[in-house]
Tab-separated table of C-alpha atoms in Angstrom:
chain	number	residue	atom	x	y	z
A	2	UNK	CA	0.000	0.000	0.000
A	3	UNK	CA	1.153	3.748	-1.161
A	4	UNK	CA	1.931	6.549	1.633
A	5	UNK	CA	-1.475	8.921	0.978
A	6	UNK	CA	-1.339	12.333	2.045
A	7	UNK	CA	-4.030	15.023	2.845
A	8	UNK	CA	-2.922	18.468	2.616
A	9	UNK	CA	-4.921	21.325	4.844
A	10	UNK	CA	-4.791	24.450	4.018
A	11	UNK	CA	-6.268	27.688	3.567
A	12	UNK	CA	-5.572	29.693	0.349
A	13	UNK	CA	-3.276	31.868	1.602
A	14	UNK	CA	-0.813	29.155	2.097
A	15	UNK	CA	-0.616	27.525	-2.199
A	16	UNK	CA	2.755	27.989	-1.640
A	17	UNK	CA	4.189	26.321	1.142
A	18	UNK	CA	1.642	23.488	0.052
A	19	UNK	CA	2.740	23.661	-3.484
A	20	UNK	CA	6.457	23.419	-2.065
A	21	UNK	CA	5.562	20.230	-0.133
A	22	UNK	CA	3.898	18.797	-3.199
A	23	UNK	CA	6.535	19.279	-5.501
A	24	UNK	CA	8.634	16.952	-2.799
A	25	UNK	CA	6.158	14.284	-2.104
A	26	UNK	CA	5.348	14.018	-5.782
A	27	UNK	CA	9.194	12.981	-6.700
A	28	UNK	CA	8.372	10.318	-4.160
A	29	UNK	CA	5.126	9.074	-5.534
A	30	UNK	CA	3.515	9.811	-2.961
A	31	UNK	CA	-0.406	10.685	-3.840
A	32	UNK	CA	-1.739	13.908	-2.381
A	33	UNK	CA	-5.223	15.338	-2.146
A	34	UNK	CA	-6.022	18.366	-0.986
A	35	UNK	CA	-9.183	20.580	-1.740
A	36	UNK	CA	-7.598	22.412	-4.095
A	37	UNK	CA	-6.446	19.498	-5.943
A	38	UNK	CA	-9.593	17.559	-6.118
A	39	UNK	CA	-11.559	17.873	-9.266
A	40	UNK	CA	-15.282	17.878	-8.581
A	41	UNK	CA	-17.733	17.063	-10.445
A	42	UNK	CA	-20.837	20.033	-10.531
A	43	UNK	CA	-23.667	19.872	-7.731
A	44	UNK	CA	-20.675	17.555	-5.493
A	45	UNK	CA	-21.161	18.418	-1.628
A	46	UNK	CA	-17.871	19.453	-0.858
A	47	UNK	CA	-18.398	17.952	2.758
A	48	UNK	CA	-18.481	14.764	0.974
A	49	UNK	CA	-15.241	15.496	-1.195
A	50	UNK	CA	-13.192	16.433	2.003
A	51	UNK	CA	-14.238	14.191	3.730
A	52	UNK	CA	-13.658	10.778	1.235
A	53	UNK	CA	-9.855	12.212	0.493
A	54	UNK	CA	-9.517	12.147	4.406
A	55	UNK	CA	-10.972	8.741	4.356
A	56	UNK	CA	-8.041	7.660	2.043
A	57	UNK	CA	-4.719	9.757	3.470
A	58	UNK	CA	-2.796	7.744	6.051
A	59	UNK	CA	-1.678	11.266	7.058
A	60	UNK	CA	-2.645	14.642	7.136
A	61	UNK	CA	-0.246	17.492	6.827
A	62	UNK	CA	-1.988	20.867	8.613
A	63	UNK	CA	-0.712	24.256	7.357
A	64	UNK	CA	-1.320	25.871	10.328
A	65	UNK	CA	-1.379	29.596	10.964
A	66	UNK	CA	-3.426	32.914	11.336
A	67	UNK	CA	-5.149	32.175	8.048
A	68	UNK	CA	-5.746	28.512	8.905
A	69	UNK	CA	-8.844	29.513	11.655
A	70	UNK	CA	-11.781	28.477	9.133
A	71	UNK	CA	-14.193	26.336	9.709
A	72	UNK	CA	-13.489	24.205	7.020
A	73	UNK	CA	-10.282	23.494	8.256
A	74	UNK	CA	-11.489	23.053	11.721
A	75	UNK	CA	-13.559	20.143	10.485
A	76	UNK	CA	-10.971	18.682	8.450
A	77	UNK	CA	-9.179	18.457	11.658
A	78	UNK	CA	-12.401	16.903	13.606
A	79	UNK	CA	-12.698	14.420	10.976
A	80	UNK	CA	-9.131	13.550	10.618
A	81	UNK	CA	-8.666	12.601	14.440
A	82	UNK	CA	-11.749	11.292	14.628
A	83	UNK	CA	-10.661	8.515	12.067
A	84	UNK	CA	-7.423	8.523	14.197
A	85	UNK	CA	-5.196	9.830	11.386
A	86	UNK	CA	-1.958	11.138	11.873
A	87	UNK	CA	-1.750	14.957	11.774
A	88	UNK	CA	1.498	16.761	10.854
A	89	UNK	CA	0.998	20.630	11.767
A	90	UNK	CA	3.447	22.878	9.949
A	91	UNK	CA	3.332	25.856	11.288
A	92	UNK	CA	3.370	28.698	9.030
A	93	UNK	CA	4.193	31.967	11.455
A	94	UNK	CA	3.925	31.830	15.127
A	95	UNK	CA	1.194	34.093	16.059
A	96	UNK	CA	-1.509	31.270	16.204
A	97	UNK	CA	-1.491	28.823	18.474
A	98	UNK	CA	-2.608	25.125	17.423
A	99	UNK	CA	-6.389	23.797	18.110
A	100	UNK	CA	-6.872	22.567	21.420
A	101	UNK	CA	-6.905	18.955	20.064
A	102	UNK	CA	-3.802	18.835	18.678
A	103	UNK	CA	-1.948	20.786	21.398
A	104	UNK	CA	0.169	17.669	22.606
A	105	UNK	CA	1.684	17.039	18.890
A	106	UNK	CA	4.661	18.146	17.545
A	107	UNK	CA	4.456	20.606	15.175
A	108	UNK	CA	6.987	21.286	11.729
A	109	UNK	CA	8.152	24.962	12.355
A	110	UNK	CA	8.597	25.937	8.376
A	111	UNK	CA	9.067	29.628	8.915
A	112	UNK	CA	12.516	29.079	10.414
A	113	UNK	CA	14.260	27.445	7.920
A	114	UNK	CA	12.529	27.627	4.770
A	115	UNK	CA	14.158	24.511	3.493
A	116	UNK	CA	14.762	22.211	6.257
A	117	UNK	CA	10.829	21.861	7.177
A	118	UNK	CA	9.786	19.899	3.802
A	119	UNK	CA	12.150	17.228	4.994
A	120	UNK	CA	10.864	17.047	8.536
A	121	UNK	CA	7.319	16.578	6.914
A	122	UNK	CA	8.367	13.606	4.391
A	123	UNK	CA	10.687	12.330	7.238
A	124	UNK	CA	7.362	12.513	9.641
A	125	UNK	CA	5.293	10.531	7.126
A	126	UNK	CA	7.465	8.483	5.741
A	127	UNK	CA	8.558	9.828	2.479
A	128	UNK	CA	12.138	9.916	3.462
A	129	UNK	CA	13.958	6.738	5.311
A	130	UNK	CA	15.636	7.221	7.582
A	131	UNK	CA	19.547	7.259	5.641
A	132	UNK	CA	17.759	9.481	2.866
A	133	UNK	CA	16.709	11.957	5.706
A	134	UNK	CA	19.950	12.448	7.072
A	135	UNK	CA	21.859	12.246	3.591
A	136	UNK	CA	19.765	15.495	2.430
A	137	UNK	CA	19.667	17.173	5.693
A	138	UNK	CA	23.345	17.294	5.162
A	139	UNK	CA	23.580	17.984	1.508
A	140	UNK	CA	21.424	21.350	2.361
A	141	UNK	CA	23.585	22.178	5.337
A	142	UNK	CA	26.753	21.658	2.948
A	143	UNK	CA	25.038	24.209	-0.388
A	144	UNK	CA	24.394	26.451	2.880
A	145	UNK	CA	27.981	26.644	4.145
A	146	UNK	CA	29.301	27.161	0.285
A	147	UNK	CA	27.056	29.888	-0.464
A	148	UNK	CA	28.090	31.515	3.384
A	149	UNK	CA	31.348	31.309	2.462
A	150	UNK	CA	31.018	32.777	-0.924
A	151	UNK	CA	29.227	35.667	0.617
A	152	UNK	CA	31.883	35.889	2.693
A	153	UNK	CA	34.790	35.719	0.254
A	154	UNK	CA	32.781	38.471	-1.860
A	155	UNK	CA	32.583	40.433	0.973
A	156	UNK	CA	35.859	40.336	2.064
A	157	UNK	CA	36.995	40.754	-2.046
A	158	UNK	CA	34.672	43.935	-2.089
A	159	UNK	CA	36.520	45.414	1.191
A	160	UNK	CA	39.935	44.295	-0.400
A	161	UNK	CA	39.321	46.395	-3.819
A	162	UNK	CA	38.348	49.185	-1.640
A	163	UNK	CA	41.267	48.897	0.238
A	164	UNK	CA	43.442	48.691	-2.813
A	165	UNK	CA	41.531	51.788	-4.919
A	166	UNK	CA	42.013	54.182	-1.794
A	167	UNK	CA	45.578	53.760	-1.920
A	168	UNK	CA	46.308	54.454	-4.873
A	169	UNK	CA	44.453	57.867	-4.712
């Protein structure tokens, strides 16, 4: 059986979504989300919802000030009433999660905007354990190049300075 994958979220949030889709999908891993879901005419969108929910082993939560709806609210009911897994990412930290989901641990994405869409495919097993690790460290590596590039440029930039204001 296939890792399935609900994604909640409100509009406002495509792209952090999008981001984790673009991930997952290089996995084969299938994701529905509203936005995603064709529909045919005169569907109940209740009924949409809640038959994608029905099929994700987990549900990742975009959480923040835009996620208080109450569509997403009763995503969330329905998800942990079927016992799924949720996997909050949270988006900004003014908004505290729902009371129900106050004991889980949450993704913080807007701390390191690359580092969070491995927690979430590590979290619902997207990523072994090896693959995890291997890319955690191949990001932290392109990081320190393009630090010390910055810094090389920087010092470079000071050094021509340096060198044009003595010869004037």
């Amino acid at each position: 059986m296939g890792v399935n994958v609900f994604l909640s979220y409100p509009e406002e949030y495509v792209r952090e979504a999008d981001a984790l889709l673009r991930l997952l999908g290089t996995h084969n891993i299938q994701c529905y989300s509203f936005k995603h879901t064709k529909s045919l005419p005169g569907t109940d969108f209740t009924e949409t919802i809640q038959r994608n929910l029905n099929s994700a082993n987990f549900i990742v939560l975009f959480w923040g000030r835009e996620s208080v709806t109450k569509w997403i609210e009763a995503e969330i009911q329905y998800a942990y009433s079927l016992n799924k897994k949720i996997v909050p990412v949270l988006v900004d930290n003014s908004t505290p999660l729902p009371e129900i989901l106050c004991t889980t641990q949450a993704v913080v994405s807007y701390e390191d905007p690359y580092m969070w869409v491995l927690h979430v495919a590590f979290a619902i097993g997207a990523l072994s354990k090896q693959d995890y690790y291997n890319q955690q460290h191949q990001l932290e590596e392109e990081r320190r190049r393009q630090q010390m590039t910055a810094d090389l440029g920087a010092v470079g930039v000071g050094a021509i300075g340096l060198g044009a204001a003595a010869f004037s």
